[in-house]
Short mmCIF file of N, CA, C and O in Angstrom, two decimals:
data_model
loop_
_atom_site.label_atom_id
_atom_site.label_comp_id
_atom_site.label_asym_id
_atom_site.label_seq_id
_atom_site.Cartn_x
_atom_site.Cartn_y
_atom_site.Cartn_z
N GLN N 26 20.32 0.18 2.82
CA GLN N 26 19.83 0.43 1.48
C GLN N 26 18.42 -0.13 1.36
O GLN N 26 18.19 -1.30 1.68
N VAL N 27 17.48 0.70 0.93
CA VAL N 27 16.09 0.33 0.82
C VAL N 27 15.72 0.20 -0.65
O VAL N 27 15.98 1.11 -1.45
N HIS N 28 15.08 -0.91 -0.99
CA HIS N 28 14.57 -1.15 -2.33
C HIS N 28 13.11 -1.57 -2.21
O HIS N 28 12.82 -2.73 -1.93
N VAL N 29 12.23 -0.61 -2.39
CA VAL N 29 10.80 -0.85 -2.24
C VAL N 29 10.23 -1.27 -3.59
O VAL N 29 10.24 -0.49 -4.54
N VAL N 30 9.75 -2.50 -3.66
CA VAL N 30 9.21 -3.07 -4.88
C VAL N 30 7.70 -3.10 -4.77
O VAL N 30 7.15 -3.73 -3.87
N GLU N 31 7.03 -2.44 -5.69
CA GLU N 31 5.59 -2.21 -5.63
C GLU N 31 4.95 -2.69 -6.92
O GLU N 31 5.46 -2.38 -8.01
N SER N 32 3.84 -3.41 -6.81
CA SER N 32 3.20 -3.95 -8.00
C SER N 32 1.74 -4.23 -7.71
O SER N 32 1.27 -4.11 -6.59
N GLY N 33 1.01 -4.64 -8.74
CA GLY N 33 -0.37 -5.08 -8.61
C GLY N 33 -1.41 -4.16 -9.19
O GLY N 33 -2.59 -4.52 -9.21
N GLY N 34 -1.01 -2.99 -9.66
CA GLY N 34 -1.98 -2.08 -10.25
C GLY N 34 -2.48 -2.58 -11.59
O GLY N 34 -1.96 -3.53 -12.16
N GLY N 35 -3.51 -1.92 -12.07
CA GLY N 35 -4.10 -2.29 -13.34
C GLY N 35 -5.38 -1.55 -13.58
O GLY N 35 -5.71 -0.60 -12.87
N SER N 36 -6.11 -1.99 -14.59
CA SER N 36 -7.39 -1.39 -14.97
C SER N 36 -8.51 -2.39 -14.75
O SER N 36 -8.41 -3.54 -15.19
N VAL N 37 -9.55 -1.95 -14.06
CA VAL N 37 -10.70 -2.81 -13.78
C VAL N 37 -11.98 -2.03 -13.95
O VAL N 37 -11.99 -0.80 -13.93
N GLN N 38 -13.07 -2.76 -14.11
CA GLN N 38 -14.40 -2.16 -14.10
C GLN N 38 -14.84 -1.89 -12.67
O GLN N 38 -14.37 -2.53 -11.73
N ALA N 39 -15.72 -0.93 -12.50
CA ALA N 39 -16.29 -0.66 -11.18
C ALA N 39 -16.88 -1.94 -10.60
O ALA N 39 -17.54 -2.71 -11.30
N GLY N 40 -16.61 -2.16 -9.33
CA GLY N 40 -17.04 -3.37 -8.66
C GLY N 40 -16.00 -4.47 -8.66
O GLY N 40 -16.17 -5.47 -7.94
N GLY N 41 -14.94 -4.30 -9.42
CA GLY N 41 -13.89 -5.29 -9.48
C GLY N 41 -12.93 -5.20 -8.33
O GLY N 41 -13.07 -4.36 -7.43
N SER N 42 -11.91 -6.05 -8.37
CA SER N 42 -10.94 -6.14 -7.28
C SER N 42 -9.52 -6.14 -7.82
O SER N 42 -9.25 -6.59 -8.94
N LEU N 43 -8.62 -5.62 -7.01
CA LEU N 43 -7.19 -5.68 -7.26
C LEU N 43 -6.48 -5.94 -5.95
O LEU N 43 -6.99 -5.57 -4.89
N ARG N 44 -5.30 -6.52 -6.03
CA ARG N 44 -4.47 -6.74 -4.87
C ARG N 44 -3.09 -6.14 -5.12
O ARG N 44 -2.35 -6.63 -5.97
N LEU N 45 -2.77 -5.10 -4.40
CA LEU N 45 -1.47 -4.47 -4.50
C LEU N 45 -0.50 -5.12 -3.53
O LEU N 45 -0.89 -5.60 -2.47
N SER N 46 0.76 -5.14 -3.90
CA SER N 46 1.78 -5.68 -3.03
C SER N 46 2.96 -4.73 -2.95
O SER N 46 3.25 -3.98 -3.88
N CYS N 47 3.65 -4.78 -1.83
CA CYS N 47 4.83 -3.97 -1.59
C CYS N 47 5.82 -4.84 -0.84
O CYS N 47 5.46 -5.52 0.11
N ALA N 48 7.06 -4.81 -1.28
CA ALA N 48 8.08 -5.64 -0.67
C ALA N 48 9.40 -4.90 -0.58
O ALA N 48 9.70 -4.02 -1.39
N ASP N 49 10.16 -5.24 0.42
CA ASP N 49 11.53 -4.78 0.57
C ASP N 49 12.38 -6.03 0.73
O ASP N 49 12.80 -6.38 1.83
N PRO N 50 12.63 -6.74 -0.36
CA PRO N 50 13.20 -8.09 -0.26
C PRO N 50 14.63 -8.16 0.25
O PRO N 50 15.07 -9.22 0.68
N ARG N 51 15.36 -7.07 0.23
CA ARG N 51 16.76 -7.11 0.62
C ARG N 51 16.99 -6.83 2.10
O ARG N 51 18.11 -7.02 2.59
N VAL N 52 15.96 -6.39 2.81
CA VAL N 52 16.10 -6.14 4.24
C VAL N 52 15.94 -7.45 5.00
O VAL N 52 15.21 -8.34 4.57
N ILE N 53 16.62 -7.57 6.13
CA ILE N 53 16.49 -8.80 6.91
C ILE N 53 15.15 -8.82 7.62
O ILE N 53 14.53 -7.79 7.88
N LEU N 54 14.70 -10.01 7.95
CA LEU N 54 13.38 -10.21 8.51
C LEU N 54 13.17 -9.43 9.81
O LEU N 54 12.11 -8.85 10.03
N SER N 55 14.17 -9.40 10.66
CA SER N 55 14.02 -8.73 11.95
C SER N 55 13.77 -7.24 11.79
O SER N 55 13.10 -6.63 12.63
N VAL N 56 14.29 -6.64 10.74
CA VAL N 56 14.06 -5.23 10.47
C VAL N 56 12.69 -5.02 9.85
O VAL N 56 11.92 -4.16 10.28
N PHE N 57 12.35 -5.82 8.85
CA PHE N 57 11.06 -5.69 8.18
C PHE N 57 9.90 -5.85 9.16
O PHE N 57 8.91 -5.12 9.08
N SER N 58 10.01 -6.79 10.07
CA SER N 58 8.93 -7.05 11.00
C SER N 58 8.70 -5.90 11.97
O SER N 58 7.63 -5.82 12.58
N SER N 59 9.65 -4.99 12.09
CA SER N 59 9.51 -3.83 12.96
C SER N 59 9.02 -2.59 12.22
O SER N 59 8.80 -1.55 12.84
N ASP N 60 8.85 -2.68 10.92
CA ASP N 60 8.41 -1.54 10.12
C ASP N 60 6.94 -1.22 10.35
O ASP N 60 6.12 -2.10 10.57
N ASN N 61 6.63 0.07 10.28
CA ASN N 61 5.26 0.52 10.13
C ASN N 61 5.05 0.87 8.66
O ASN N 61 5.86 1.58 8.07
N MET N 62 3.97 0.37 8.09
CA MET N 62 3.78 0.49 6.65
C MET N 62 2.40 1.04 6.34
O MET N 62 1.47 0.94 7.14
N ALA N 63 2.29 1.62 5.14
CA ALA N 63 1.03 2.24 4.75
C ALA N 63 0.92 2.31 3.24
O ALA N 63 1.92 2.20 2.51
N TRP N 64 -0.30 2.49 2.78
CA TRP N 64 -0.60 2.79 1.39
C TRP N 64 -1.18 4.19 1.28
O TRP N 64 -2.09 4.55 2.03
N TYR N 65 -0.64 4.97 0.36
CA TYR N 65 -1.17 6.27 0.00
C TYR N 65 -1.62 6.24 -1.45
O TYR N 65 -1.21 5.37 -2.22
N ARG N 66 -2.44 7.19 -1.83
CA ARG N 66 -2.80 7.33 -3.24
C ARG N 66 -2.89 8.80 -3.60
O ARG N 66 -3.16 9.65 -2.76
N GLN N 67 -2.68 9.06 -4.88
CA GLN N 67 -2.81 10.41 -5.41
C GLN N 67 -3.63 10.34 -6.69
O GLN N 67 -3.22 9.71 -7.66
N SER N 68 -4.78 10.99 -6.66
CA SER N 68 -5.66 11.04 -7.82
C SER N 68 -5.43 12.35 -8.57
O SER N 68 -4.94 13.32 -7.99
N PRO N 69 -5.78 12.40 -9.85
CA PRO N 69 -5.60 13.62 -10.63
C PRO N 69 -6.27 14.82 -9.97
O PRO N 69 -7.44 14.76 -9.59
N GLY N 70 -5.51 15.90 -9.81
CA GLY N 70 -6.04 17.11 -9.22
C GLY N 70 -6.17 17.09 -7.71
O GLY N 70 -6.71 18.04 -7.14
N LYS N 71 -5.70 16.04 -7.05
CA LYS N 71 -5.81 15.93 -5.61
C LYS N 71 -4.44 15.69 -4.98
O LYS N 71 -3.51 15.23 -5.64
N ILE N 72 -4.33 16.02 -3.70
CA ILE N 72 -3.09 15.76 -2.99
C ILE N 72 -3.01 14.30 -2.60
O ILE N 72 -4.01 13.58 -2.58
N ARG N 73 -1.80 13.87 -2.30
CA ARG N 73 -1.62 12.50 -1.85
C ARG N 73 -2.29 12.30 -0.49
O ARG N 73 -2.15 13.14 0.40
N GLU N 74 -3.01 11.20 -0.34
CA GLU N 74 -3.76 10.95 0.87
C GLU N 74 -3.49 9.55 1.40
O GLU N 74 -3.20 8.63 0.64
N LEU N 75 -3.59 9.42 2.70
CA LEU N 75 -3.43 8.13 3.34
C LEU N 75 -4.66 7.27 3.08
O LEU N 75 -5.79 7.71 3.27
N VAL N 76 -4.43 6.04 2.64
CA VAL N 76 -5.50 5.09 2.38
C VAL N 76 -5.63 4.08 3.51
O VAL N 76 -6.72 3.83 4.01
N ALA N 77 -4.52 3.48 3.89
CA ALA N 77 -4.52 2.46 4.93
C ALA N 77 -3.13 2.34 5.51
O ALA N 77 -2.14 2.57 4.82
N GLN N 78 -3.05 1.99 6.78
CA GLN N 78 -1.77 1.80 7.42
C GLN N 78 -1.83 0.61 8.36
O GLN N 78 -2.89 0.25 8.87
N ILE N 79 -0.66 0.01 8.59
CA ILE N 79 -0.56 -1.12 9.50
C ILE N 79 0.74 -0.97 10.28
O ILE N 79 1.80 -0.69 9.73
N THR N 80 0.64 -1.15 11.59
CA THR N 80 1.80 -1.02 12.46
C THR N 80 2.52 -2.35 12.56
O THR N 80 2.02 -3.40 12.15
N SER N 81 3.71 -2.30 13.14
CA SER N 81 4.48 -3.53 13.34
C SER N 81 3.74 -4.52 14.23
O SER N 81 3.95 -5.73 14.11
N GLY N 82 2.88 -4.01 15.11
CA GLY N 82 2.09 -4.87 15.98
C GLY N 82 0.80 -5.37 15.37
O GLY N 82 0.09 -6.14 16.01
N GLY N 83 0.49 -4.96 14.15
CA GLY N 83 -0.69 -5.44 13.46
C GLY N 83 -1.90 -4.54 13.52
O GLY N 83 -2.94 -4.87 12.95
N GLY N 84 -1.80 -3.41 14.20
CA GLY N 84 -2.91 -2.48 14.23
C GLY N 84 -3.12 -1.83 12.88
O GLY N 84 -2.16 -1.55 12.16
N THR N 85 -4.37 -1.58 12.52
CA THR N 85 -4.69 -1.02 11.21
C THR N 85 -5.54 0.22 11.33
O THR N 85 -6.25 0.43 12.32
N ASN N 86 -5.48 1.05 10.29
CA ASN N 86 -6.27 2.26 10.20
C ASN N 86 -6.60 2.48 8.73
O ASN N 86 -5.76 2.28 7.87
N TYR N 87 -7.85 2.91 8.46
CA TYR N 87 -8.31 3.10 7.08
C TYR N 87 -8.94 4.46 6.91
O TYR N 87 -9.59 4.98 7.82
N ALA N 88 -8.78 5.00 5.71
CA ALA N 88 -9.55 6.17 5.35
C ALA N 88 -11.03 5.82 5.30
O ALA N 88 -11.39 4.70 4.92
N ALA N 89 -11.87 6.76 5.68
CA ALA N 89 -13.30 6.48 5.72
C ALA N 89 -13.84 6.05 4.36
O ALA N 89 -14.75 5.22 4.28
N SER N 90 -13.26 6.57 3.29
CA SER N 90 -13.76 6.28 1.96
C SER N 90 -13.51 4.85 1.51
O SER N 90 -14.16 4.38 0.57
N VAL N 91 -12.59 4.14 2.16
CA VAL N 91 -12.26 2.78 1.74
C VAL N 91 -12.59 1.74 2.81
O VAL N 91 -12.50 0.54 2.53
N LYS N 92 -12.97 2.18 3.98
CA LYS N 92 -13.24 1.25 5.07
C LYS N 92 -14.36 0.29 4.68
O LYS N 92 -15.39 0.69 4.17
N GLY N 93 -14.12 -0.99 4.91
CA GLY N 93 -15.07 -2.02 4.54
C GLY N 93 -14.86 -2.59 3.16
O GLY N 93 -15.41 -3.64 2.84
N ARG N 94 -14.08 -1.90 2.33
CA ARG N 94 -13.79 -2.37 0.98
C ARG N 94 -12.33 -2.79 0.82
O ARG N 94 -12.04 -3.71 0.05
N PHE N 95 -11.43 -2.12 1.51
CA PHE N 95 -9.99 -2.39 1.40
C PHE N 95 -9.51 -3.07 2.67
O PHE N 95 -10.00 -2.79 3.76
N THR N 96 -8.52 -3.94 2.53
CA THR N 96 -7.90 -4.60 3.66
C THR N 96 -6.39 -4.56 3.51
O THR N 96 -5.86 -5.01 2.49
N ILE N 97 -5.71 -4.01 4.50
CA ILE N 97 -4.26 -3.99 4.51
C ILE N 97 -3.76 -5.14 5.36
O ILE N 97 -4.34 -5.46 6.40
N SER N 98 -2.70 -5.78 4.93
CA SER N 98 -2.12 -6.89 5.67
C SER N 98 -0.62 -6.93 5.45
O SER N 98 -0.11 -6.33 4.51
N LYS N 99 0.05 -7.65 6.31
CA LYS N 99 1.50 -7.74 6.27
C LYS N 99 1.92 -9.18 6.53
O LYS N 99 1.45 -9.80 7.47
N ASP N 100 2.79 -9.69 5.68
CA ASP N 100 3.32 -11.05 5.80
C ASP N 100 4.81 -10.92 6.08
O ASP N 100 5.61 -10.74 5.17
N ASN N 101 5.17 -11.01 7.34
CA ASN N 101 6.56 -10.82 7.71
C ASN N 101 7.47 -11.91 7.14
O ASN N 101 8.60 -11.63 6.75
N ALA N 102 6.98 -13.14 7.10
CA ALA N 102 7.80 -14.24 6.61
C ALA N 102 8.21 -14.03 5.16
O ALA N 102 9.30 -14.40 4.75
N ARG N 103 7.31 -13.44 4.36
CA ARG N 103 7.60 -13.16 2.96
C ARG N 103 8.12 -11.75 2.73
O ARG N 103 8.42 -11.39 1.59
N LYS N 104 8.19 -10.96 3.79
CA LYS N 104 8.62 -9.56 3.72
C LYS N 104 7.80 -8.80 2.68
O LYS N 104 8.33 -8.10 1.81
N ARG N 105 6.50 -8.94 2.78
CA ARG N 105 5.58 -8.30 1.86
C ARG N 105 4.40 -7.69 2.59
O ARG N 105 3.98 -8.19 3.64
N MET N 106 3.88 -6.61 2.05
CA MET N 106 2.69 -5.96 2.55
C MET N 106 1.70 -5.84 1.40
O MET N 106 2.08 -5.63 0.25
N TYR N 107 0.40 -5.99 1.72
CA TYR N 107 -0.62 -6.06 0.70
C TYR N 107 -1.74 -5.06 0.96
O TYR N 107 -2.00 -4.67 2.10
N LEU N 108 -2.42 -4.70 -0.12
CA LEU N 108 -3.67 -3.97 -0.02
C LEU N 108 -4.67 -4.67 -0.93
O LEU N 108 -4.58 -4.59 -2.16
N GLN N 109 -5.61 -5.40 -0.32
CA GLN N 109 -6.69 -6.02 -1.06
C GLN N 109 -7.80 -4.99 -1.25
O GLN N 109 -8.33 -4.48 -0.27
N MET N 110 -8.14 -4.71 -2.49
CA MET N 110 -9.13 -3.70 -2.82
C MET N 110 -10.31 -4.37 -3.50
O MET N 110 -10.17 -4.90 -4.61
N ASN N 111 -11.45 -4.35 -2.84
CA ASN N 111 -12.67 -4.94 -3.37
C ASN N 111 -13.70 -3.86 -3.65
O ASN N 111 -13.65 -2.76 -3.09
N ASN N 112 -14.66 -4.20 -4.50
CA ASN N 112 -15.74 -3.26 -4.85
C ASN N 112 -15.19 -1.89 -5.23
O ASN N 112 -15.62 -0.86 -4.72
N LEU N 113 -14.24 -1.90 -6.14
CA LEU N 113 -13.59 -0.66 -6.54
C LEU N 113 -14.55 0.30 -7.22
O LEU N 113 -15.47 -0.11 -7.93
N LYS N 114 -14.32 1.58 -6.97
CA LYS N 114 -15.13 2.64 -7.53
C LYS N 114 -14.28 3.55 -8.41
O LYS N 114 -13.06 3.62 -8.22
N PRO N 115 -14.88 4.26 -9.36
CA PRO N 115 -14.09 5.16 -10.20
C PRO N 115 -13.27 6.17 -9.40
O PRO N 115 -12.16 6.52 -9.82
N GLU N 116 -13.78 6.62 -8.27
CA GLU N 116 -13.04 7.58 -7.46
C GLU N 116 -11.81 6.98 -6.78
O GLU N 116 -11.02 7.72 -6.18
N ASP N 117 -11.64 5.66 -6.85
CA ASP N 117 -10.44 5.02 -6.35
C ASP N 117 -9.28 5.13 -7.32
O ASP N 117 -8.15 4.76 -6.98
N THR N 118 -9.53 5.62 -8.51
CA THR N 118 -8.49 5.76 -9.53
C THR N 118 -7.38 6.68 -9.03
O THR N 118 -7.64 7.74 -8.45
N GLY N 119 -6.15 6.27 -9.25
CA GLY N 119 -5.02 7.07 -8.86
C GLY N 119 -3.75 6.25 -8.84
O GLY N 119 -3.74 5.06 -9.17
N ILE N 120 -2.68 6.89 -8.45
CA ILE N 120 -1.40 6.21 -8.27
C ILE N 120 -1.27 5.84 -6.79
O ILE N 120 -1.39 6.71 -5.92
N TYR N 121 -1.03 4.59 -6.54
CA TYR N 121 -0.93 4.08 -5.17
C TYR N 121 0.54 3.88 -4.82
O TYR N 121 1.30 3.27 -5.58
N TYR N 122 0.91 4.38 -3.64
CA TYR N 122 2.30 4.36 -3.19
C TYR N 122 2.43 3.58 -1.89
O TYR N 122 1.66 3.79 -0.96
N CYS N 123 3.43 2.74 -1.82
CA CYS N 123 3.79 2.07 -0.59
C CYS N 123 4.69 2.99 0.22
O CYS N 123 5.60 3.62 -0.32
N ASN N 124 4.42 3.05 1.52
CA ASN N 124 5.19 3.88 2.44
C ASN N 124 5.72 3.02 3.57
O ASN N 124 4.97 2.22 4.14
N ILE N 125 6.98 3.19 3.90
CA ILE N 125 7.62 2.45 4.99
C ILE N 125 8.23 3.43 5.97
O ILE N 125 8.97 4.33 5.57
N GLU N 126 7.90 3.27 7.24
CA GLU N 126 8.54 4.01 8.31
C GLU N 126 9.49 3.06 9.03
O GLU N 126 9.05 2.04 9.57
N ARG N 127 10.75 3.41 9.05
CA ARG N 127 11.77 2.54 9.61
C ARG N 127 12.79 3.37 10.37
O ARG N 127 13.54 4.15 9.79
N ARG N 128 12.79 3.23 11.67
CA ARG N 128 13.74 3.90 12.55
C ARG N 128 13.85 5.39 12.26
O ARG N 128 14.95 5.93 12.11
N GLY N 129 12.71 6.02 12.16
CA GLY N 129 12.67 7.46 11.98
C GLY N 129 12.82 7.94 10.55
O GLY N 129 12.76 9.15 10.30
N SER N 130 13.02 7.05 9.61
CA SER N 130 13.15 7.41 8.20
C SER N 130 11.94 6.93 7.42
O SER N 130 11.29 5.96 7.80
N THR N 131 11.63 7.62 6.32
CA THR N 131 10.50 7.31 5.48
C THR N 131 10.96 6.92 4.09
O THR N 131 11.82 7.58 3.50
N TYR N 132 10.38 5.85 3.57
CA TYR N 132 10.74 5.35 2.24
C TYR N 132 9.47 5.15 1.43
O TYR N 132 8.43 4.76 1.96
N TRP N 133 9.57 5.40 0.13
CA TRP N 133 8.43 5.32 -0.77
C TRP N 133 8.70 4.38 -1.93
O TRP N 133 9.82 4.31 -2.44
N GLY N 134 7.65 3.68 -2.34
CA GLY N 134 7.72 2.94 -3.58
C GLY N 134 7.56 3.86 -4.78
O GLY N 134 7.31 5.06 -4.63
N GLN N 135 7.70 3.30 -5.96
CA GLN N 135 7.65 4.10 -7.18
C GLN N 135 6.22 4.44 -7.60
O GLN N 135 6.02 5.32 -8.45
N GLY N 136 5.25 3.78 -7.02
CA GLY N 136 3.85 3.98 -7.36
C GLY N 136 3.37 3.00 -8.40
O GLY N 136 4.11 2.61 -9.30
N THR N 137 2.12 2.60 -8.27
CA THR N 137 1.49 1.72 -9.24
C THR N 137 0.11 2.28 -9.58
O THR N 137 -0.64 2.68 -8.69
N GLN N 138 -0.21 2.33 -10.85
CA GLN N 138 -1.44 2.96 -11.33
C GLN N 138 -2.63 2.03 -11.16
O GLN N 138 -2.58 0.86 -11.55
N VAL N 139 -3.69 2.56 -10.58
CA VAL N 139 -4.97 1.87 -10.49
C VAL N 139 -6.00 2.70 -11.23
O VAL N 139 -6.18 3.88 -10.94
N THR N 140 -6.67 2.08 -12.19
CA THR N 140 -7.69 2.76 -12.97
C THR N 140 -8.99 1.97 -12.89
O THR N 140 -9.02 0.79 -13.21
N VAL N 141 -10.04 2.63 -12.44
CA VAL N 141 -11.35 2.00 -12.30
C VAL N 141 -12.32 2.73 -13.21
O VAL N 141 -12.55 3.93 -13.06
N SER N 142 -12.88 2.01 -14.15
CA SER N 142 -13.79 2.60 -15.12
C SER N 142 -15.24 2.29 -14.76
O SER N 142 -15.54 1.27 -14.14
N SER N 143 -16.14 3.17 -15.18
CA SER N 143 -17.56 3.00 -14.90
C SER N 143 -18.16 1.94 -15.80
O SER N 143 -17.69 1.71 -16.92
#
């Protein structure tokens, strides 16, 4: 049973920062540490797109539009994954979703709204 808990969204001015978090607190540590995880976002009028991903081994990948501004990280001891978003731009506005790949299955968080105003 997967329970993806997602939080940290909000409204900020351009240039501000937010830190999103994603957790699966009911899974045991040995399982969580083997997960591949990612953040996606969906902006109005656009399809859902990959923002950042992190493998169980710690490798990371970023969309070109956020590289250098966003940092994805994973804390296995706390069973949490984060997306630190700095220097936010209005085009970063959208619903951000946590994605978990676990033994061939995909799980999604409920989404958290990020709004960046000019």
